[in-house]
Amino acid sequence: MNLIGISAHYHDSAAALIRDGRIVAAAQEERFTRKKHDPDFPAHAVRYCLQEAGLTLADIDGVVYYDKPLIKFERLLETYLAYAPSGFVSFVKAMPVWLKDKLYLKQTLKKELAKLGGCKEAELPPLLFTEHHQAHAASAFFPSPFEKAAVLCMDGVGEWATTSVWLGEGNQLTPLWEMNFPHSLGMLYSAFTYYTGFKVNSGEYKLMGLAPYGEPKYVDLILDKLIDLKEDGTFRMDMQYFNYATGLTMTNDRFAELFGGPARQPESAISQKEMDLARSIQAVTEEIVLRLGRTVHRELGVDHLCLAGGVALNCVSNGRLLREGPFKEIWIQPAAGDAGGAIGCALAAYYAKSGAARVPEAGDSMQGSYLGPRYAADEIRRQLDEYGAVYRELDDNSFFDQVSDVLADEKVVGWFQGRMEFGPRALGGRSIIGDPRSRNMQSVMNLKIKYRESFRPFAPSVRAEKVGEWFEQESASPYMLIVAPVREDKRIAMTAEEEKLFGIDKLNVPRSQIPAVTHVDYSARIQTIHQQTNPRYYRLIEAFEAKTGCPVLINTSFNVRGEPIVCTPQDAYRCFMRTEMDTLVIENFVLAKSDQPAWEGDESWKDEFQLD
């Protein structure tokens, strides 16, 4: 049975193809259109999935959508009525979009699919729909390595649900209970994202990265005024401080008054206040997640937990839940946000329609999340030749030796290997990598390569067998979704003067033997590299370790700020030439910046991508 799953029309549209329960391909539309968080129908992603599977639309047994738009429309209408007459402006703006497109989504999808398949709508495969949180839950449980597990989904909102709890067993997912809109942990975190001057639906991870620079001085105020948090982790929000239910902004004047002034303007200087707000809402989020985790464990009595939904991308709370929570093991869907709904809805439909037995795979069945396109040598050569690029093609022995030498010399490398990753993280398929021992690498990469805020941390890629030697973590973390402390014996003690530093002044104090990937609180967002899922990246780290004694590399996504992660060799070459990267490697092709012809593009490319 061949099924295509689609998430679209809100943000992060994506497509996935499932064959007899196995994920064959998955990709986000943004990677092809170069429009970050592209919400449009994922025509390019669907086309890629069919091509990867060697199928046409005529071979597909069903197309599954990750949402039930009529129920979502019902929620919008009920919410506007409940808050009337406030929210009228927002209502007037929202209704034309719904009445033109979203309310008739079934017809819109048929039209897009028929255009893509070059066929009549009557010839299309059946169109199916799952609920939003059902798609999240399916994306978390079905690819997991567990036969039986609790499933916790937390996001902004689906149709009505904002938090939901499920029991997964075999090929069955049973819904147990949920919290409903407007009481939403995702929306609460996004409200602080908005108030601190970052972009909702993309800046939440910046807020998480900013938190260690601050103090949790607003925690009591949040718990006293904004939310009524129960011992079991459920809560209700005081909506008089928020505008998202019916307005055009996340917070209102009452919220601003509570926290002593208006929201920070985007791209303006970040003050200690924003750092303290970030630390405070992060602390509250972690407490809610821990309480929910304990409640779910007590109610279901299972030892394993699966997570999905946008809140599951908060790797700091994930790390605390793993270390301090009651579960033996946790598995998190790497594309935990809306994009992952494409996989989830297809898997939910497959097990519902086929009744097939589910056999969990060791590790998981996400294949390292390397589910996107890859490029053969002839195609790479063709794309590079179009730019007049100068390259050398090396055999593997020379390749790993030379690239590890470049890294050990503190050079920055664009690393393009194998299939593109599915989800928001670069995992060694489309990455920018460097030497984590360098005291300068964090600022060099942020300011000269990524063109982004200086405070943002980078992640370490570590050989899976060595993770416990460098970090206070023993379990695998292949998807960069767990934050753990750097081991005490790898840390560098701070001087008395350094201990007195506050806020962003902490940034340039080296904290460990791998300072470029050690955050100011001695934490790191770990990615374990496994020989089975990414043998070439694993082998490179082995070669680097042989030269330096360090089995760790810096790993950040191959893009500049506001740009989607690169997809094609040409995307990679353009990004390489526009930045101060030293070396580009695409499969076995190695390109030195100093060898390349002068780049004729002007600085206008910096306006090409809207800042995230």
PDB file of C-alpha atoms in Angstrom, residues 342-563:
ATOM      1  CA  ALA A 342       2.895  14.508   6.879  1.00  0.00           C
ATOM      2  CA  ILE A 343       4.542  11.313   8.125  1.00  0.00           C
ATOM      3  CA  GLY A 344       2.086  10.936  10.990  1.00  0.00           C
ATOM      4  CA  CYS A 345      -1.122  11.224   8.999  1.00  0.00           C
ATOM      5  CA  ALA A 346       0.119   8.724   6.397  1.00  0.00           C
ATOM      6  CA  LEU A 347       1.145   6.204   9.073  1.00  0.00           C
ATOM      7  CA  ALA A 348      -2.142   6.659  10.955  1.00  0.00           C
ATOM      8  CA  ALA A 349      -4.086   5.976   7.754  1.00  0.00           C
ATOM      9  CA  TYR A 350      -1.899   2.976   6.875  1.00  0.00           C
ATOM     10  CA  TYR A 351      -2.448   1.124  10.145  1.00  0.00           C
ATOM     11  CA  ALA A 352      -6.161   2.053  10.219  1.00  0.00           C
ATOM     12  CA  LYS A 353      -6.772   0.872   6.643  1.00  0.00           C
ATOM     13  CA  SER A 354      -4.481  -2.170   6.490  1.00  0.00           C
ATOM     14  CA  GLY A 355      -4.694  -3.529  10.032  1.00  0.00           C
ATOM     15  CA  ALA A 356      -1.112  -4.693   9.447  1.00  0.00           C
ATOM     16  CA  ALA A 357       1.050  -5.732  12.354  1.00  0.00           C
ATOM     17  CA  ARG A 358       3.655  -3.182  13.436  1.00  0.00           C
ATOM     18  CA  VAL A 359       7.171  -4.421  14.132  1.00  0.00           C
ATOM     19  CA  PRO A 360       9.243  -1.757  15.929  1.00  0.00           C
ATOM     20  CA  GLU A 361      12.795  -1.371  14.651  1.00  0.00           C
ATOM     21  CA  ALA A 362      15.877  -1.144  16.855  1.00  0.00           C
ATOM     22  CA  GLY A 363      16.708   2.546  17.268  1.00  0.00           C
ATOM     23  CA  ASP A 364      13.668   3.671  15.257  1.00  0.00           C
ATOM     24  CA  SER A 365      12.334   3.560  11.694  1.00  0.00           C
ATOM     25  CA  MET A 366      13.189   7.182  10.756  1.00  0.00           C
ATOM     26  CA  GLN A 367      16.472   6.122   9.094  1.00  0.00           C
ATOM     27  CA  GLY A 368      18.314   8.908  10.863  1.00  0.00           C
ATOM     28  CA  SER A 369      15.741  11.318   9.345  1.00  0.00           C
ATOM     29  CA  TYR A 370      17.779  11.229   6.112  1.00  0.00           C
ATOM     30  CA  LEU A 371      14.681  11.054   3.923  1.00  0.00           C
ATOM     31  CA  GLY A 372      15.271  13.779   1.319  1.00  0.00           C
ATOM     32  CA  PRO A 373      16.996  13.855  -2.084  1.00  0.00           C
ATOM     33  CA  ARG A 374      20.597  12.881  -2.746  1.00  0.00           C
ATOM     34  CA  TYR A 375      22.720  13.620  -5.813  1.00  0.00           C
ATOM     35  CA  ALA A 376      24.927  11.382  -7.947  1.00  0.00           C
ATOM     36  CA  ALA A 377      28.416  12.439  -9.022  1.00  0.00           C
ATOM     37  CA  ASP A 378      27.379  13.297 -12.604  1.00  0.00           C
ATOM     38  CA  GLU A 379      24.631  15.627 -11.389  1.00  0.00           C
ATOM     39  CA  ILE A 380      26.936  17.295  -8.854  1.00  0.00           C
ATOM     40  CA  ARG A 381      29.548  17.837 -11.531  1.00  0.00           C
ATOM     41  CA  ARG A 382      26.944  19.319 -13.895  1.00  0.00           C
ATOM     42  CA  GLN A 383      25.610  21.762 -11.292  1.00  0.00           C
ATOM     43  CA  LEU A 384      29.081  22.901 -10.215  1.00  0.00           C
ATOM     44  CA  ASP A 385      30.231  23.333 -13.813  1.00  0.00           C
ATOM     45  CA  GLU A 386      27.339  25.734 -14.436  1.00  0.00           C
ATOM     46  CA  TYR A 387      29.001  28.094 -11.949  1.00  0.00           C
ATOM     47  CA  GLY A 388      32.510  27.496 -13.261  1.00  0.00           C
ATOM     48  CA  ALA A 389      33.414  26.071  -9.852  1.00  0.00           C
ATOM     49  CA  VAL A 390      36.908  24.684  -9.290  1.00  0.00           C
ATOM     50  CA  TYR A 391      36.907  21.325  -7.536  1.00  0.00           C
ATOM     51  CA  ARG A 392      38.877  18.156  -6.898  1.00  0.00           C
ATOM     52  CA  GLU A 393      37.233  14.738  -6.787  1.00  0.00           C
ATOM     53  CA  LEU A 394      38.972  12.521  -4.221  1.00  0.00           C
ATOM     54  CA  ASP A 395      38.832   8.842  -3.353  1.00  0.00           C
ATOM     55  CA  ASP A 396      37.597   8.080   0.142  1.00  0.00           C
ATOM     56  CA  ASN A 397      40.997   7.590   1.774  1.00  0.00           C
ATOM     57  CA  SER A 398      42.289  10.957   0.567  1.00  0.00           C
ATOM     58  CA  PHE A 399      38.918  12.597   1.148  1.00  0.00           C
ATOM     59  CA  PHE A 400      38.565  11.894   4.872  1.00  0.00           C
ATOM     60  CA  ASP A 401      42.231  12.569   5.546  1.00  0.00           C
ATOM     61  CA  GLN A 402      42.202  15.958   3.803  1.00  0.00           C
ATOM     62  CA  VAL A 403      38.848  17.171   5.155  1.00  0.00           C
ATOM     63  CA  SER A 404      39.801  16.245   8.733  1.00  0.00           C
ATOM     64  CA  ASP A 405      43.059  18.186   8.230  1.00  0.00           C
ATOM     65  CA  VAL A 406      41.079  21.258   7.169  1.00  0.00           C
ATOM     66  CA  LEU A 407      38.890  20.966  10.279  1.00  0.00           C
ATOM     67  CA  ALA A 408      41.846  20.452  12.606  1.00  0.00           C
ATOM     68  CA  ASP A 409      43.300  23.665  11.144  1.00  0.00           C
ATOM     69  CA  GLU A 410      40.216  25.520  12.498  1.00  0.00           C
ATOM     70  CA  LYS A 411      38.710  26.050   9.066  1.00  0.00           C
ATOM     71  CA  VAL A 412      34.924  26.103   8.469  1.00  0.00           C
ATOM     72  CA  VAL A 413      33.566  23.409   6.156  1.00  0.00           C
ATOM     73  CA  GLY A 414      30.267  23.184   4.274  1.00  0.00           C
ATOM     74  CA  TRP A 415      29.359  19.472   4.460  1.00  0.00           C
ATOM     75  CA  PHE A 416      26.899  18.113   1.855  1.00  0.00           C
ATOM     76  CA  GLN A 417      26.539  14.317   1.937  1.00  0.00           C
ATOM     77  CA  GLY A 418      23.865  11.732   1.188  1.00  0.00           C
ATOM     78  CA  ARG A 419      20.154  12.364   1.602  1.00  0.00           C
ATOM     79  CA  MET A 420      18.841  15.665   2.925  1.00  0.00           C
ATOM     80  CA  GLU A 421      17.425  15.675   6.442  1.00  0.00           C
ATOM     81  CA  PHE A 422      13.697  15.865   7.196  1.00  0.00           C
ATOM     82  CA  GLY A 423      12.861  18.254  10.023  1.00  0.00           C
ATOM     83  CA  PRO A 424      14.291  21.547  11.263  1.00  0.00           C
ATOM     84  CA  ARG A 425      17.772  20.283  12.219  1.00  0.00           C
ATOM     85  CA  ALA A 426      20.823  19.657  10.051  1.00  0.00           C
ATOM     86  CA  LEU A 427      22.086  16.239  11.093  1.00  0.00           C
ATOM     87  CA  GLY A 428      25.218  15.781   9.011  1.00  0.00           C
ATOM     88  CA  GLY A 429      23.593  15.690   5.597  1.00  0.00           C
ATOM     89  CA  ARG A 430      23.435  19.450   4.961  1.00  0.00           C
ATOM     90  CA  SER A 431      25.639  20.897   7.710  1.00  0.00           C
ATOM     91  CA  ILE A 432      28.294  23.516   8.371  1.00  0.00           C
ATOM     92  CA  ILE A 433      30.955  21.937  10.566  1.00  0.00           C
ATOM     93  CA  GLY A 434      34.038  23.046  12.473  1.00  0.00           C
ATOM     94  CA  ASP A 435      36.473  22.376  15.310  1.00  0.00           C
ATOM     95  CA  PRO A 436      34.723  22.627  18.713  1.00  0.00           C
ATOM     96  CA  ARG A 437      38.060  23.156  20.529  1.00  0.00           C
ATOM     97  CA  SER A 438      38.439  26.586  18.944  1.00  0.00           C
ATOM     98  CA  ARG A 439      37.701  29.546  21.227  1.00  0.00           C
ATOM     99  CA  ASN A 440      36.851  31.720  18.208  1.00  0.00           C
ATOM    100  CA  MET A 441      34.653  29.318  16.237  1.00  0.00           C
ATOM    101  CA  GLN A 442      31.323  30.166  17.892  1.00  0.00           C
ATOM    102  CA  SER A 443      31.569  33.884  17.103  1.00  0.00           C
ATOM    103  CA  VAL A 444      33.128  33.295  13.658  1.00  0.00           C
ATOM    104  CA  MET A 445      30.329  30.965  12.620  1.00  0.00           C
ATOM    105  CA  ASN A 446      27.566  33.211  13.976  1.00  0.00           C
ATOM    106  CA  LEU A 447      28.782  36.513  12.578  1.00  0.00           C
ATOM    107  CA  LYS A 448      30.747  35.603   9.428  1.00  0.00           C
ATOM    108  CA  ILE A 449      29.041  32.429   8.226  1.00  0.00           C
ATOM    109  CA  LYS A 450      25.458  32.392   9.494  1.00  0.00           C
ATOM    110  CA  TYR A 451      25.017  36.202   9.774  1.00  0.00           C
ATOM    111  CA  ARG A 452      22.941  35.740  12.899  1.00  0.00           C
ATOM    112  CA  GLU A 453      22.762  36.828  16.551  1.00  0.00           C
ATOM    113  CA  SER A 454      26.006  36.323  18.479  1.00  0.00           C
ATOM    114  CA  PHE A 455      24.371  34.697  21.513  1.00  0.00           C
ATOM    115  CA  ARG A 456      23.106  31.617  19.692  1.00  0.00           C
ATOM    116  CA  PRO A 457      24.832  28.345  20.608  1.00  0.00           C
ATOM    117  CA  PHE A 458      25.980  25.562  18.306  1.00  0.00           C
ATOM    118  CA  ALA A 459      25.474  21.840  18.696  1.00  0.00           C
ATOM    119  CA  PRO A 460      28.114  19.127  19.044  1.00  0.00           C
ATOM    120  CA  SER A 461      28.067  16.040  16.834  1.00  0.00           C
ATOM    121  CA  VAL A 462      29.713  13.233  18.795  1.00  0.00           C
ATOM    122  CA  ARG A 463      30.393   9.618  17.937  1.00  0.00           C
ATOM    123  CA  ALA A 464      27.652   7.682  19.727  1.00  0.00           C
ATOM    124  CA  GLU A 465      30.131   5.453  21.562  1.00  0.00           C
ATOM    125  CA  LYS A 466      31.899   8.483  23.075  1.00  0.00           C
ATOM    126  CA  VAL A 467      28.930  10.566  24.213  1.00  0.00           C
ATOM    127  CA  GLY A 468      29.243   9.526  27.871  1.00  0.00           C
ATOM    128  CA  GLU A 469      32.941  10.490  27.925  1.00  0.00           C
ATOM    129  CA  TRP A 470      32.155  14.122  27.099  1.00  0.00           C
ATOM    130  CA  PHE A 471      28.580  14.744  28.273  1.00  0.00           C
ATOM    131  CA  GLU A 472      26.388  13.732  31.204  1.00  0.00           C
ATOM    132  CA  GLN A 473      24.334  11.532  28.930  1.00  0.00           C
ATOM    133  CA  GLU A 474      24.500   7.846  28.100  1.00  0.00           C
ATOM    134  CA  SER A 475      21.534   7.366  25.767  1.00  0.00           C
ATOM    135  CA  ALA A 476      21.430   8.132  22.049  1.00  0.00           C
ATOM    136  CA  SER A 477      20.350  11.559  20.822  1.00  0.00           C
ATOM    137  CA  PRO A 478      20.532  11.253  17.019  1.00  0.00           C
ATOM    138  CA  TYR A 479      18.166  14.136  16.268  1.00  0.00           C
ATOM    139  CA  MET A 480      19.720  16.950  18.329  1.00  0.00           C
ATOM    140  CA  LEU A 481      16.656  17.074  20.587  1.00  0.00           C
ATOM    141  CA  ILE A 482      18.248  16.567  24.015  1.00  0.00           C
ATOM    142  CA  VAL A 483      20.306  19.105  25.953  1.00  0.00           C
ATOM    143  CA  ALA A 484      22.702  17.683  28.547  1.00  0.00           C
ATOM    144  CA  PRO A 485      25.561  19.100  30.653  1.00  0.00           C
ATOM    145  CA  VAL A 486      29.196  18.806  29.583  1.00  0.00           C
ATOM    146  CA  ARG A 487      31.028  16.426  31.937  1.00  0.00           C
ATOM    147  CA  GLU A 488      32.740  18.017  34.927  1.00  0.00           C
ATOM    148  CA  ASP A 489      36.161  16.695  33.909  1.00  0.00           C
ATOM    149  CA  LYS A 490      35.887  18.464  30.531  1.00  0.00           C
ATOM    150  CA  ARG A 491      34.945  21.843  32.016  1.00  0.00           C
ATOM    151  CA  ILE A 492      37.170  24.859  32.627  1.00  0.00           C
ATOM    152  CA  ALA A 493      36.700  26.502  36.014  1.00  0.00           C
ATOM    153  CA  MET A 494      35.756  30.178  35.910  1.00  0.00           C
ATOM    154  CA  THR A 495      37.798  32.814  37.712  1.00  0.00           C
ATOM    155  CA  ALA A 496      36.256  34.919  40.476  1.00  0.00           C
ATOM    156  CA  GLU A 497      36.000  37.833  38.040  1.00  0.00           C
ATOM    157  CA  GLU A 498      34.332  35.690  35.376  1.00  0.00           C
ATOM    158  CA  GLU A 499      31.789  34.427  37.920  1.00  0.00           C
ATOM    159  CA  LYS A 500      30.588  38.022  38.386  1.00  0.00           C
ATOM    160  CA  LEU A 501      29.737  38.507  34.702  1.00  0.00           C
ATOM    161  CA  PHE A 502      26.112  38.977  33.693  1.00  0.00           C
ATOM    162  CA  GLY A 503      24.115  38.422  30.523  1.00  0.00           C
ATOM    163  CA  ILE A 504      25.865  38.546  27.168  1.00  0.00           C
ATOM    164  CA  ASP A 505      29.218  39.281  28.866  1.00  0.00           C
ATOM    165  CA  LYS A 506      29.302  35.566  29.710  1.00  0.00           C
ATOM    166  CA  LEU A 507      29.539  34.690  26.028  1.00  0.00           C
ATOM    167  CA  ASN A 508      33.287  34.859  25.472  1.00  0.00           C
ATOM    168  CA  VAL A 509      34.332  32.945  28.577  1.00  0.00           C
ATOM    169  CA  PRO A 510      35.530  29.451  27.513  1.00  0.00           C
ATOM    170  CA  ARG A 511      33.633  26.862  29.565  1.00  0.00           C
ATOM    171  CA  SER A 512      35.199  23.565  28.544  1.00  0.00           C
ATOM    172  CA  GLN A 513      37.706  21.767  26.346  1.00  0.00           C
ATOM    173  CA  ILE A 514      35.107  22.159  23.574  1.00  0.00           C
ATOM    174  CA  PRO A 515      34.154  25.826  24.142  1.00  0.00           C
ATOM    175  CA  ALA A 516      32.518  26.352  20.739  1.00  0.00           C
ATOM    176  CA  VAL A 517      29.674  23.947  21.625  1.00  0.00           C
ATOM    177  CA  THR A 518      29.418  24.606  25.377  1.00  0.00           C
ATOM    178  CA  HIS A 519      26.679  27.052  26.318  1.00  0.00           C
ATOM    179  CA  VAL A 520      27.100  29.541  29.161  1.00  0.00           C
ATOM    180  CA  ASP A 521      25.373  27.148  31.592  1.00  0.00           C
ATOM    181  CA  TYR A 522      27.754  24.294  30.633  1.00  0.00           C
ATOM    182  CA  SER A 523      25.053  22.631  28.531  1.00  0.00           C
ATOM    183  CA  ALA A 524      25.115  21.328  24.955  1.00  0.00           C
ATOM    184  CA  ARG A 525      22.457  20.270  22.452  1.00  0.00           C
ATOM    185  CA  ILE A 526      23.824  16.843  21.624  1.00  0.00           C
ATOM    186  CA  GLN A 527      23.682  14.898  18.389  1.00  0.00           C
ATOM    187  CA  THR A 528      25.014  11.355  18.553  1.00  0.00           C
ATOM    188  CA  ILE A 529      26.381  10.063  15.236  1.00  0.00           C
ATOM    189  CA  HIS A 530      25.770   6.420  14.395  1.00  0.00           C
ATOM    190  CA  GLN A 531      27.673   4.334  11.873  1.00  0.00           C
ATOM    191  CA  GLN A 532      24.462   2.637  10.695  1.00  0.00           C
ATOM    192  CA  THR A 533      22.607   5.814   9.721  1.00  0.00           C
ATOM    193  CA  ASN A 534      25.387   8.210   8.655  1.00  0.00           C
ATOM    194  CA  PRO A 535      28.587   6.234   7.960  1.00  0.00           C
ATOM    195  CA  ARG A 536      30.398   9.066   6.129  1.00  0.00           C
ATOM    196  CA  TYR A 537      29.888  11.677   8.837  1.00  0.00           C
ATOM    197  CA  TYR A 538      30.841   9.046  11.425  1.00  0.00           C
ATOM    198  CA  ARG A 539      34.030   8.256   9.494  1.00  0.00           C
ATOM    199  CA  LEU A 540      34.943  11.955   9.251  1.00  0.00           C
ATOM    200  CA  ILE A 541      34.616  12.353  13.032  1.00  0.00           C
ATOM    201  CA  GLU A 542      36.762   9.228  13.456  1.00  0.00           C
ATOM    202  CA  ALA A 543      39.441  10.772  11.243  1.00  0.00           C
ATOM    203  CA  PHE A 544      39.225  14.075  13.158  1.00  0.00           C
ATOM    204  CA  GLU A 545      39.519  12.219  16.473  1.00  0.00           C
ATOM    205  CA  ALA A 546      42.588  10.324  15.235  1.00  0.00           C
ATOM    206  CA  LYS A 547      44.299  13.671  14.581  1.00  0.00           C
ATOM    207  CA  THR A 548      43.085  15.630  17.617  1.00  0.00           C
ATOM    208  CA  GLY A 549      41.888  13.180  20.268  1.00  0.00           C
ATOM    209  CA  CYS A 550      38.453  14.856  20.104  1.00  0.00           C
ATOM    210  CA  PRO A 551      35.467  12.793  18.826  1.00  0.00           C
ATOM    211  CA  VAL A 552      33.284  15.907  18.526  1.00  0.00           C
ATOM    212  CA  LEU A 553      32.555  18.413  15.736  1.00  0.00           C
ATOM    213  CA  ILE A 554      30.478  21.590  15.657  1.00  0.00           C
ATOM    214  CA  ASN A 555      27.349  21.042  13.594  1.00  0.00           C
ATOM    215  CA  THR A 556      25.023  23.798  12.433  1.00  0.00           C
ATOM    216  CA  SER A 557      22.613  23.950   9.531  1.00  0.00           C
ATOM    217  CA  PHE A 558      23.944  24.698   6.043  1.00  0.00           C
ATOM    218  CA  ASN A 559      22.266  28.070   5.422  1.00  0.00           C
ATOM    219  CA  VAL A 560      22.436  31.716   6.388  1.00  0.00           C
ATOM    220  CA  ARG A 561      19.912  33.375   8.632  1.00  0.00           C
ATOM    221  CA  GLY A 562      16.454  33.414   7.060  1.00  0.00           C
ATOM    222  CA  GLU A 563      17.381  30.874   4.366  1.00  0.00           C
TER     223      GLU A 563
END
